[in-house]
């Protein structure tokens, strides 16, 4: 049986091997993804991001555990859950592998959960591209919900989380997050805000600060939505209602608040589908993936078509400062002497 | 007088306006950068990165203050200092502008310091490209040392810091950094490790953990370098010595440990120039900038040359899942029907 058929038939070992090929940029991985792509589009992609120290891994594990026990009209039985932990770990620590083992303990023996940690390799953007492929493979393999956990609150991590249907932004008391969250520019991408470690003394302050910031951040023209919300007993008004990101409190280590978080995820999914935003997000994800691929392929083709070393000569000219980087690339593209 | 001449003559207002044009991707900014590029290459670029809550901004301000008072053989008088704070702030908070004002207070009236906060706008990579241009303009304007502060410990921020000559990675006790730093994969890019907030009770643990991790991380074949170091009275041996990243303790709010940090920066600069690593880092920065520019220009040219809507049709086909993203881009590039 081919790898694609085995993945579609639920063969977990074949899936794990395929993910490794995708992560390593192997041609076999790409051709399998081509064949699998027609089977994607069913999974609910949920991004979880936030600063280090907020307890993301623990929360994601708890979410997976609770989702496996949850009931909803959306899924016939408890949803199967894929977890993709985007973990730019050091090449020398093997952190990703160790992380997988620690994580597997809680969820061991449940074939409805599949966990994958991504190690960062190479340049900016490489991680994002590999993650896209891994998520697509899990989607095709039939996982109902895929949790994409991104470490840090950096630009690349925010971009990865942004491509999800539902983005959860995690804070914790005492990290100065009220300010940090704004700085990191992640508040406006949050569909659900979670203050974890809610048993810490300053948790109430963090929750209040987040709510106040959300209130300020909401553009004036959007304010009347609260009023529309009050009236939403009349079917059609409800459909045009915009989403107000809730601020939830959790204590992930004790499993507290997770049921409410699962409920918020389900409500956001319903909102996306009623408001046609689901399709908008699909479209923007596809555009961003096609943009990346187009640029990759154009650059590859350029080097294949022009094996005359002009790029290397451009590097030398820029180092000697006889040309600026932009002038050098202009000459490289136009085939002028260098 | 043209903007380029005014910037070269030390006109700070002209410089500030040029940086805005560069940040906004205006053609005037690019043409000025072309003209300024021949004047770059003198500044020592120092990246400062670390997780939120480690006190980066305070440390960077203190560094600027101390550098202005420092003495060294490298500079004829106290070095002039540029600060570029890469701050992916929310579009609605105007955080960057407020940040500038708060920062300017400490350093007000000193024309030897110039501070610029970058706001994040748009897609992944946009911030990195704008930062490159801003740093080049400051370099051409004659700043001796440019501090590049990146918020967060994400992939994009790490990549920005990595292009510096000297990269400082900041930790603070109680953030679980010993593990987080490894997870974020930033230990191996650090030339200098700083544990800030060293007056907190668990600071010693953090310092010990970092030193232990460095020890483990150092590949076995590099271990004998300690021995080479002991022997470095004989000129030539010293030249081949590799750099052992020091772990320094600071209390930035009180200015403690900053003198030692300035000293470590100067020592690292000397190391880079003695070992020819300075040129290696220049080369890798130039390559990375040229790669980005080449891909940008190739994509622009492709859309200009093919205004037939084939890309839009590809988006629809991928959304309908009749083609995978890779198959669709293959057809776009080869001009096949879509």
XYZ file of C-alpha atoms in Angstrom:
676
model
C 0.000 0.000 0.000
C 1.308 3.456 -0.840
C 2.175 5.920 1.940
C -0.779 8.155 0.966
C -3.273 5.303 1.240
C -1.780 4.197 4.532
C -2.064 7.714 5.975
C -5.677 7.957 4.779
C -6.402 4.554 6.302
C -5.225 5.831 9.711
C -1.785 4.242 9.829
C -0.035 6.316 12.508
C 3.450 5.028 11.802
C 3.140 5.917 8.118
C 1.890 9.369 9.163
C 4.844 9.923 11.525
C 7.305 8.951 8.806
C 5.608 11.222 6.285
C 5.788 14.168 8.696
C 9.535 13.644 9.040
C 9.888 13.747 5.243
C 7.837 16.953 5.100
C 9.917 18.517 7.866
C 13.121 17.597 6.038
C 11.900 19.037 2.727
C 12.133 15.670 0.968
C 10.565 15.360 -2.525
C 8.643 12.261 -1.389
C 6.968 14.399 1.277
C 5.860 16.980 -1.274
C 4.432 14.431 -3.695
C 2.482 12.778 -0.862
C 1.120 16.209 0.124
C -0.042 16.777 -3.471
C -2.035 13.551 -3.320
C -3.347 14.206 0.196
C -4.449 17.785 -0.457
C -7.856 16.794 -1.865
C -8.610 15.200 1.521
C -7.878 18.336 3.571
C -10.272 21.072 4.688
C -12.170 19.229 7.404
C -10.027 20.026 10.426
C -10.639 22.964 12.743
C -7.222 24.625 13.120
C -6.674 26.182 16.548
C -3.523 28.259 17.144
C -2.217 28.718 20.691
C 0.438 31.401 21.178
C 1.877 33.543 23.977
C 5.102 34.514 25.688
C 7.437 31.952 27.266
C 6.474 31.044 30.830
C 2.722 31.249 30.284
C 2.257 27.479 30.472
C 1.343 26.826 26.833
C 2.430 23.182 26.711
C 0.467 22.272 29.828
C -2.608 24.081 28.532
C -2.382 22.403 25.129
C -2.080 18.964 26.760
C -5.113 19.692 28.950
C -7.058 20.930 25.930
C -6.293 17.707 24.069
C -7.388 15.621 27.092
C -10.653 17.553 27.487
C -11.454 17.661 23.781
C -11.227 13.865 23.748
C -13.971 13.795 26.403
C -16.066 16.653 25.004
C -19.496 16.374 23.450
C -20.832 18.680 20.762
C -23.196 18.645 17.791
C -20.184 19.289 15.560
C -18.580 15.896 15.930
C -20.382 12.530 15.924
C -18.200 11.276 18.740
C -15.362 12.908 20.695
C -13.104 14.686 18.193
C -9.705 13.285 17.265
C -6.956 15.775 18.057
C -3.654 16.544 16.364
C -1.080 18.668 18.202
C 1.681 20.494 16.334
C 4.149 22.107 18.734
C 6.249 24.647 16.874
C 9.326 24.528 19.007
C 12.408 26.289 17.679
C 14.605 24.118 19.831
C 18.316 24.064 19.691
C 19.887 21.595 17.266
C 22.140 20.320 20.040
C 19.588 19.642 22.760
C 17.221 17.393 20.855
C 14.567 19.243 22.849
C 11.749 18.408 20.477
C 12.181 14.678 20.879
C 12.425 14.869 24.646
C 9.371 17.146 24.671
C 7.370 14.589 22.703
C 8.170 11.891 25.223
C 7.164 14.003 28.199
C 3.951 14.973 26.472
C 3.048 11.482 25.349
C 2.868 10.279 28.956
C -0.408 12.052 29.696
C -2.063 10.989 26.511
C -0.466 7.581 26.059
C -2.634 4.811 24.664
C -5.188 7.172 23.104
C -4.971 6.672 19.339
C -7.301 9.650 18.898
C -4.454 12.022 19.754
C -1.321 12.568 17.692
C 1.463 14.892 18.846
C 4.234 16.319 16.722
C 6.968 18.727 17.816
C 8.629 20.732 15.076
C 12.271 21.665 15.440
C 13.427 24.881 13.859
C 15.928 24.398 11.096
C 17.457 26.973 8.843
C 16.207 30.332 7.797
C 13.296 32.544 8.603
C 10.151 31.181 7.001
C 11.400 27.597 6.789
C 9.616 26.664 9.970
C 6.350 28.258 8.847
C 6.461 26.340 5.564
C 7.159 22.988 7.194
C 4.363 23.610 9.722
C 1.883 24.267 6.902
C 2.730 20.895 5.371
C 2.530 19.016 8.667
C -0.866 20.551 9.461
C -2.152 19.614 5.996
C -1.015 16.008 6.451
C -2.793 15.776 9.838
C -5.899 17.355 8.291
C -5.908 14.794 5.466
C -5.304 11.999 7.987
C -8.693 12.893 9.437
C -7.969 14.723 12.686
C -11.046 16.777 13.598
C -9.192 19.476 15.468
C -5.536 20.467 15.206
C -3.882 22.474 17.972
C -0.916 24.495 16.698
C 1.211 25.589 19.636
C 3.788 28.289 18.893
C 6.506 29.160 21.384
C 7.203 32.823 21.932
C 5.360 35.868 20.748
C 7.561 36.731 17.812
C 6.533 37.779 14.331
C 6.957 34.338 12.728
C 5.041 32.624 15.539
C 2.238 35.175 15.316
C 2.049 34.592 11.570
C 1.824 30.841 12.083
C -0.961 31.245 14.646
C -2.745 33.774 12.442
C -3.345 31.169 9.757
C -5.475 29.138 12.169
C -9.285 29.338 12.203
C -9.265 30.122 15.907
C -6.341 31.823 17.639
C -5.912 31.586 21.401
C -3.498 34.065 22.996
C -2.183 32.994 26.376
C -1.015 35.284 29.190
C 0.024 34.677 32.780
C 0.133 37.027 35.765
C 3.428 38.638 36.684
C 5.052 38.645 33.261
C 4.012 42.230 32.611
C 1.834 40.730 29.910
C -0.742 43.461 29.909
C 1.916 45.638 28.305
C 3.839 42.841 26.616
C 0.780 41.489 24.844
C 0.158 44.890 23.297
C 3.826 45.301 22.401
C 3.902 41.967 20.709
C 0.977 43.055 18.570
C -0.866 39.869 19.300
C -4.001 41.191 20.968
C -5.666 41.978 17.669
C -5.130 38.474 16.332
C -6.692 36.842 19.418
C -10.105 35.202 19.048
C -9.922 33.947 22.620
C -7.735 35.393 25.392
C -6.686 33.116 28.231
C -5.046 34.131 31.501
C -3.383 30.952 32.727
C -1.980 30.419 36.246
C -5.140 32.168 37.488
C -4.380 31.051 41.056
C -1.467 33.501 41.250
C -2.224 36.578 43.389
C -2.109 39.176 40.577
C -4.333 37.206 38.192
C -7.310 39.538 38.651
C -5.185 42.527 37.648
C -4.019 40.791 34.495
C -7.589 39.886 33.537
C -8.793 43.452 34.205
C -5.896 44.942 32.216
C -6.602 42.685 29.239
C -10.327 43.545 29.283
C -9.535 47.273 29.487
C -7.071 47.024 26.614
C -9.601 45.125 24.501
C -12.181 47.834 25.234
C -9.772 50.587 24.170
C -8.638 48.647 21.142
C -12.132 48.166 19.801
C -12.675 50.845 17.155
C -15.496 53.273 17.978
C -17.575 52.152 15.008
C -17.629 48.628 16.358
C -19.029 49.575 19.758
C -22.727 49.267 18.785
C -22.183 45.536 18.384
C -22.804 45.134 22.082
C -26.241 46.504 21.464
C -26.794 44.161 18.519
C -25.762 41.333 20.780
C -28.495 42.244 23.262
C -31.063 41.966 20.507
C -29.906 38.708 19.068
C -33.068 36.717 19.745
C -34.164 37.507 16.172
C -32.326 34.987 14.004
C -30.865 37.151 11.221
C -29.419 39.879 13.389
C -27.400 37.214 15.130
C -25.715 36.194 11.873
C -24.098 39.591 11.309
C -22.877 39.925 14.883
C -19.107 40.341 15.166
C -17.017 38.236 17.517
C -16.079 39.740 20.892
C -12.956 37.918 22.120
C -13.693 36.520 25.589
C -11.091 36.699 28.374
C -11.005 33.336 30.184
C -9.130 32.259 33.316
C -7.475 28.841 33.552
C -5.224 26.863 35.901
C -3.900 24.387 33.366
C -1.863 22.380 35.894
C -5.136 21.533 37.720
C -7.303 21.321 34.604
C -9.432 24.263 35.811
C -11.204 26.431 33.246
C -10.459 24.037 30.401
C -14.097 22.978 29.930
C -15.015 26.655 29.445
C -12.140 27.087 26.999
C -13.307 24.090 24.938
C -16.787 25.655 24.930
C -15.375 28.994 23.691
C -13.500 27.187 20.893
C -16.727 25.500 19.786
C -18.630 28.813 19.943
C -15.973 30.509 17.846
C -16.168 27.731 15.288
C -19.949 28.204 15.080
C -19.447 31.964 14.700
C -16.945 31.450 11.854
C -19.297 29.225 9.954
C -22.396 31.388 10.479
C -20.559 34.565 9.467
C -18.747 33.040 6.463
C -15.479 34.082 8.120
C -14.354 30.446 7.937
C -14.021 30.815 4.149
C -12.269 34.209 4.480
C -9.633 32.662 6.701
C -9.197 29.690 4.352
C -8.656 32.120 1.486
C -6.056 34.180 3.302
C -4.203 31.041 4.363
C -4.142 29.734 0.784
C -2.896 33.098 -0.566
C -0.092 33.248 1.963
C 1.007 29.683 1.148
C 0.889 30.288 -2.617
C 2.892 33.526 -2.228
C 5.660 31.668 -0.399
C 5.703 28.823 -2.898
C 5.756 31.154 -5.907
C 8.763 33.033 -4.516
C 10.598 29.790 -3.716
C 10.044 28.410 -7.200
C 10.959 31.650 -8.984
C 14.246 31.845 -7.072
C 15.035 28.172 -7.787
C 14.274 28.669 -11.483
C 16.409 31.789 -11.633
C 19.488 29.989 -10.312
C 18.921 27.051 -12.664
C 18.536 29.386 -15.656
C 21.563 31.543 -14.800
C 24.394 29.313 -13.601
C 26.950 31.993 -14.547
C 27.994 33.031 -11.023
C 26.522 36.520 -11.381
C 24.944 36.208 -7.923
C 28.299 35.413 -6.318
C 29.876 38.415 -8.074
C 27.022 40.573 -6.724
C 27.830 39.413 -3.175
C 31.459 40.493 -3.653
C 30.496 43.912 -5.071
C 28.161 44.586 -2.147
C 30.843 43.517 0.328
C 33.257 45.919 -1.390
C 30.486 48.562 -1.228
C 30.881 49.417 -4.908
C 27.175 48.608 -5.316
C 24.298 48.790 -2.863
C 22.314 45.570 -2.327
C 19.410 46.925 -4.423
C 21.692 48.059 -7.256
C 23.440 44.685 -7.271
C 20.180 42.706 -7.471
C 18.931 44.984 -10.248
C 22.022 44.067 -12.263
C 21.683 40.377 -11.410
C 18.101 40.331 -12.689
C 18.761 42.415 -15.796
C 21.852 40.385 -16.674
C 24.083 43.472 -16.663
C 27.824 43.103 -16.116
C 28.965 42.611 -12.548
C 21.153 70.119 -0.037
C 19.972 66.625 -0.888
C 18.700 64.313 1.847
C 21.726 62.026 1.443
C 24.188 64.893 1.958
C 22.238 66.158 4.942
C 22.272 62.704 6.557
C 26.022 62.396 5.917
C 26.526 65.880 7.406
C 24.867 64.742 10.652
C 21.428 66.352 10.181
C 19.286 64.389 12.660
C 15.942 65.630 11.379
C 16.812 64.591 7.826
C 17.872 61.191 9.197
C 14.601 60.738 11.110
C 12.562 61.563 8.003
C 14.613 59.190 5.881
C 14.076 56.353 8.369
C 10.308 56.881 8.122
C 10.519 56.619 4.330
C 12.566 53.426 4.623
C 10.092 51.966 7.113
C 7.185 52.800 4.793
C 8.872 51.208 1.783
C 8.939 54.506 -0.145
C 11.031 54.660 -3.370
C 12.767 57.817 -2.097
C 14.004 55.802 0.886
C 15.470 53.115 -1.366
C 17.264 55.563 -3.663
C 18.773 57.334 -0.636
C 19.949 53.934 0.683
C 21.624 53.220 -2.670
C 23.588 56.458 -2.354
C 24.362 55.952 1.338
C 25.537 52.359 1.012
C 29.119 53.270 0.091
C 29.365 55.017 3.488
C 28.317 51.969 5.526
C 30.488 49.307 7.106
C 31.996 51.259 9.997
C 29.409 50.595 12.697
C 29.650 47.750 15.181
C 26.196 46.110 15.121
C 25.133 44.706 18.502
C 21.896 42.677 18.725
C 20.097 42.367 22.063
C 17.369 39.710 22.268
C 15.519 37.705 24.924
C 12.070 36.806 26.175
C 9.532 39.447 27.260
C 9.952 40.504 30.881
C 13.741 40.252 30.919
C 14.185 44.046 30.991
C 15.660 44.516 27.508
C 14.637 48.165 27.061
C 16.121 49.222 30.402
C 19.341 47.364 29.663
C 19.638 48.876 26.185
C 19.116 52.388 27.588
C 21.783 51.762 30.227
C 24.142 50.385 27.604
C 23.704 53.528 25.507
C 24.356 55.736 28.550
C 27.516 53.829 29.528
C 28.850 53.547 25.992
C 28.683 57.337 25.752
C 30.990 57.527 28.769
C 33.251 54.614 27.841
C 36.872 54.806 26.780
C 38.564 52.390 24.433
C 41.330 52.266 21.846
C 38.691 51.536 19.208
C 37.080 54.949 19.176
C 38.887 58.316 19.281
C 36.308 59.708 21.703
C 33.200 58.159 23.305
C 31.337 56.255 20.575
C 28.123 57.622 19.110
C 25.263 55.163 19.578
C 22.244 54.322 17.438
C 19.410 52.292 18.965
C 16.939 50.386 16.790
C 14.145 48.878 18.882
C 12.313 46.269 16.836
C 8.934 46.468 18.462
C 6.098 44.640 16.722
C 3.574 46.901 18.364
C -0.071 46.870 17.633
C -1.259 49.242 14.898
C -3.833 50.693 17.283
C -1.635 51.460 20.276
C 0.969 53.613 18.593
C 3.296 51.891 21.043
C 6.438 52.695 19.104
C 5.918 56.449 19.309
C 5.122 56.386 23.020
C 8.113 54.130 23.570
C 10.409 56.616 21.842
C 9.255 59.410 24.126
C 9.755 57.389 27.296
C 13.193 56.356 26.135
C 14.288 59.792 25.031
C 13.919 61.132 28.577
C 17.066 59.415 29.888
C 19.196 60.337 26.949
C 17.696 63.719 26.107
C 20.075 66.405 24.961
C 22.806 63.982 23.902
C 23.166 64.311 20.127
C 25.530 61.343 20.182
C 22.570 59.021 20.697
C 19.777 58.376 18.224
C 16.830 56.098 19.052
C 14.389 54.566 16.602
C 11.505 52.213 17.413
C 10.253 50.076 14.546
C 6.598 49.168 14.408
C 5.675 45.889 12.793
C 3.590 46.257 9.698
C 2.408 43.608 7.330
C 3.773 40.219 6.589
C 6.493 38.007 7.925
C 9.863 39.296 6.828
C 8.700 42.893 6.242
C 10.010 43.959 9.616
C 13.384 42.300 9.063
C 13.799 44.065 5.718
C 12.876 47.498 7.079
C 15.253 46.977 10.014
C 18.111 46.189 7.625
C 17.527 49.518 5.839
C 17.259 51.528 9.048
C 20.491 50.016 10.405
C 22.283 50.814 7.119
C 21.121 54.440 7.251
C 22.365 54.809 10.843
C 25.668 53.180 9.857
C 26.110 55.619 6.953
C 25.153 58.525 9.242
C 28.278 57.685 11.209
C 27.086 56.000 14.410
C 29.959 53.971 15.835
C 27.835 51.346 17.520
C 24.250 50.363 16.750
C 22.194 48.475 19.329
C 19.433 46.405 17.719
C 16.885 45.427 20.362
C 14.420 42.717 19.364
C 11.344 41.932 21.440
C 10.529 38.295 22.063
C 12.485 35.216 21.317
C 10.770 34.221 18.113
C 12.313 33.025 14.886
C 12.126 36.403 13.110
C 13.629 38.233 16.081
C 16.398 35.692 16.400
C 17.157 36.091 12.694
C 17.375 39.868 13.085
C 19.717 39.540 16.037
C 21.794 36.933 14.249
C 22.809 39.423 11.549
C 24.600 41.568 14.145
C 28.344 41.368 14.738
C 27.769 40.751 18.447
C 24.603 39.134 19.796
C 23.633 39.549 23.445
C 20.993 37.148 24.764
C 19.189 38.363 27.862
C 17.583 36.210 30.563
C 16.043 36.981 33.925
C 15.496 34.750 36.963
C 12.084 33.193 37.489
C 10.964 33.034 33.887
C 12.020 29.424 33.591
C 14.591 30.771 31.169
C 17.140 28.062 31.707
C 14.741 25.783 29.855
C 13.102 28.484 27.734
C 16.390 29.775 26.375
C 17.232 26.308 25.143
C 13.747 25.828 23.730
C 13.946 29.087 21.866
C 17.148 27.916 20.265
C 18.899 31.147 21.046
C 21.748 29.922 23.198
C 23.871 28.996 20.208
C 23.518 32.446 18.658
C 24.661 34.206 21.847
C 28.093 35.822 21.894
C 27.386 37.231 25.352
C 24.816 35.916 27.837
C 23.367 38.330 30.372
C 21.255 37.452 33.399
C 19.445 40.686 34.213
C 17.548 41.380 37.467
C 20.466 39.696 39.233
C 19.180 40.964 42.607
C 16.261 38.513 42.471
C 16.708 35.542 44.854
C 16.939 32.830 42.157
C 19.511 34.684 40.026
C 22.367 32.379 41.049
C 20.393 29.358 39.887
C 19.755 30.956 36.516
C 23.426 31.814 36.068
C 24.477 28.286 37.076
C 21.909 26.715 34.744
C 23.081 28.832 31.808
C 26.731 27.979 32.453
C 25.905 24.266 32.722
C 23.912 24.379 29.500
C 26.752 26.153 27.706
C 29.151 23.507 28.961
C 26.905 20.713 27.670
C 26.282 22.495 24.420
C 29.927 22.925 23.604
C 30.853 20.158 21.186
C 33.494 17.764 22.489
C 36.045 18.750 19.872
C 35.881 22.362 21.037
C 36.725 21.583 24.664
C 40.546 21.823 24.244
C 40.107 25.528 23.504
C 40.236 26.227 27.220
C 43.699 24.821 27.162
C 44.647 26.939 24.134
C 43.380 29.937 26.039
C 45.782 29.214 28.894
C 48.652 29.204 26.453
C 47.754 32.350 24.593
C 50.887 34.318 25.492
C 52.356 33.239 22.142
C 50.807 35.642 19.616
C 49.704 33.284 16.890
C 47.936 30.761 19.047
C 45.756 33.552 20.353
C 44.520 34.343 16.846
C 42.949 30.936 16.353
C 41.279 30.852 19.759
C 37.503 30.498 19.590
C 35.122 32.721 21.551
C 33.707 31.368 24.815
C 30.437 33.258 25.470
C 30.676 34.804 28.963
C 27.683 34.751 31.333
C 27.338 38.195 32.962
C 25.023 39.407 35.728
C 23.371 42.841 35.552
C 20.821 44.922 37.454
C 19.891 47.275 34.633
C 17.518 49.393 36.744
C 20.490 50.320 38.980
C 23.080 50.381 36.225
C 24.999 47.521 37.860
C 27.125 45.229 35.704
C 26.834 47.485 32.662
C 30.502 48.516 32.685
C 31.464 44.820 32.526
C 28.991 44.294 29.693
C 30.464 47.182 27.702
C 33.897 45.621 28.279
C 32.648 42.234 26.991
C 31.234 43.904 23.869
C 34.602 45.533 23.172
C 36.427 42.236 23.765
C 34.098 40.449 21.377
C 34.702 43.107 18.760
C 38.450 42.612 19.122
C 37.988 38.850 18.852
C 35.946 39.228 15.640
C 38.583 41.371 14.006
C 41.530 39.220 15.114
C 39.853 36.008 13.970
C 38.523 37.395 10.658
C 35.034 36.440 11.856
C 33.956 40.057 11.346
C 34.202 39.533 7.576
C 32.415 36.156 7.791
C 29.477 37.805 9.527
C 29.439 40.659 6.980
C 29.308 38.105 4.200
C 26.459 36.131 5.704
C 24.462 39.323 6.309
C 24.979 40.465 2.721
C 23.928 37.049 1.371
C 20.778 37.015 3.450
C 19.817 40.535 2.312
C 20.509 39.759 -1.355
C 18.452 36.543 -1.111
C 15.456 38.483 0.198
C 15.795 41.213 -2.426
C 16.174 38.747 -5.284
C 12.989 36.932 -4.280
C 11.074 40.205 -3.914
C 12.146 41.441 -7.336
C 11.515 38.123 -9.084
C 7.968 37.999 -7.687
C 7.291 41.632 -8.689
C 8.588 40.987 -12.194
C 6.498 37.840 -12.527
C 3.244 39.668 -11.746
C 4.164 42.516 -14.123
C 4.990 40.057 -16.916
C 1.865 37.926 -16.415
C -1.131 40.186 -15.750
C -3.524 37.460 -16.949
C -5.066 36.562 -13.591
C -3.555 33.100 -13.570
C -2.505 33.533 -9.943
C -6.076 34.367 -8.882
C -7.357 31.280 -10.707
C -4.757 29.209 -8.879
C -6.074 30.512 -5.536
C -9.603 29.388 -6.477
C -8.437 25.940 -7.604
C -6.553 25.393 -4.343
C -9.577 26.549 -2.335
C -11.719 24.068 -4.287
C -9.000 21.458 -3.609
C -8.838 20.439 -7.269
C -5.115 21.249 -7.145
C -2.639 21.179 -4.279
C -0.735 24.438 -3.601
C 2.423 22.999 -5.178
C 0.598 21.730 -8.261
C -1.123 25.106 -8.691
C 2.131 27.085 -8.491
C 3.782 24.699 -10.944
C 1.015 25.517 -13.437
C 1.234 29.240 -12.720
C 4.969 29.256 -13.444
C 4.770 27.034 -16.520
C 1.831 28.989 -17.953
C -0.376 25.914 -18.120
C -4.161 26.267 -18.138
C -5.837 26.879 -14.790
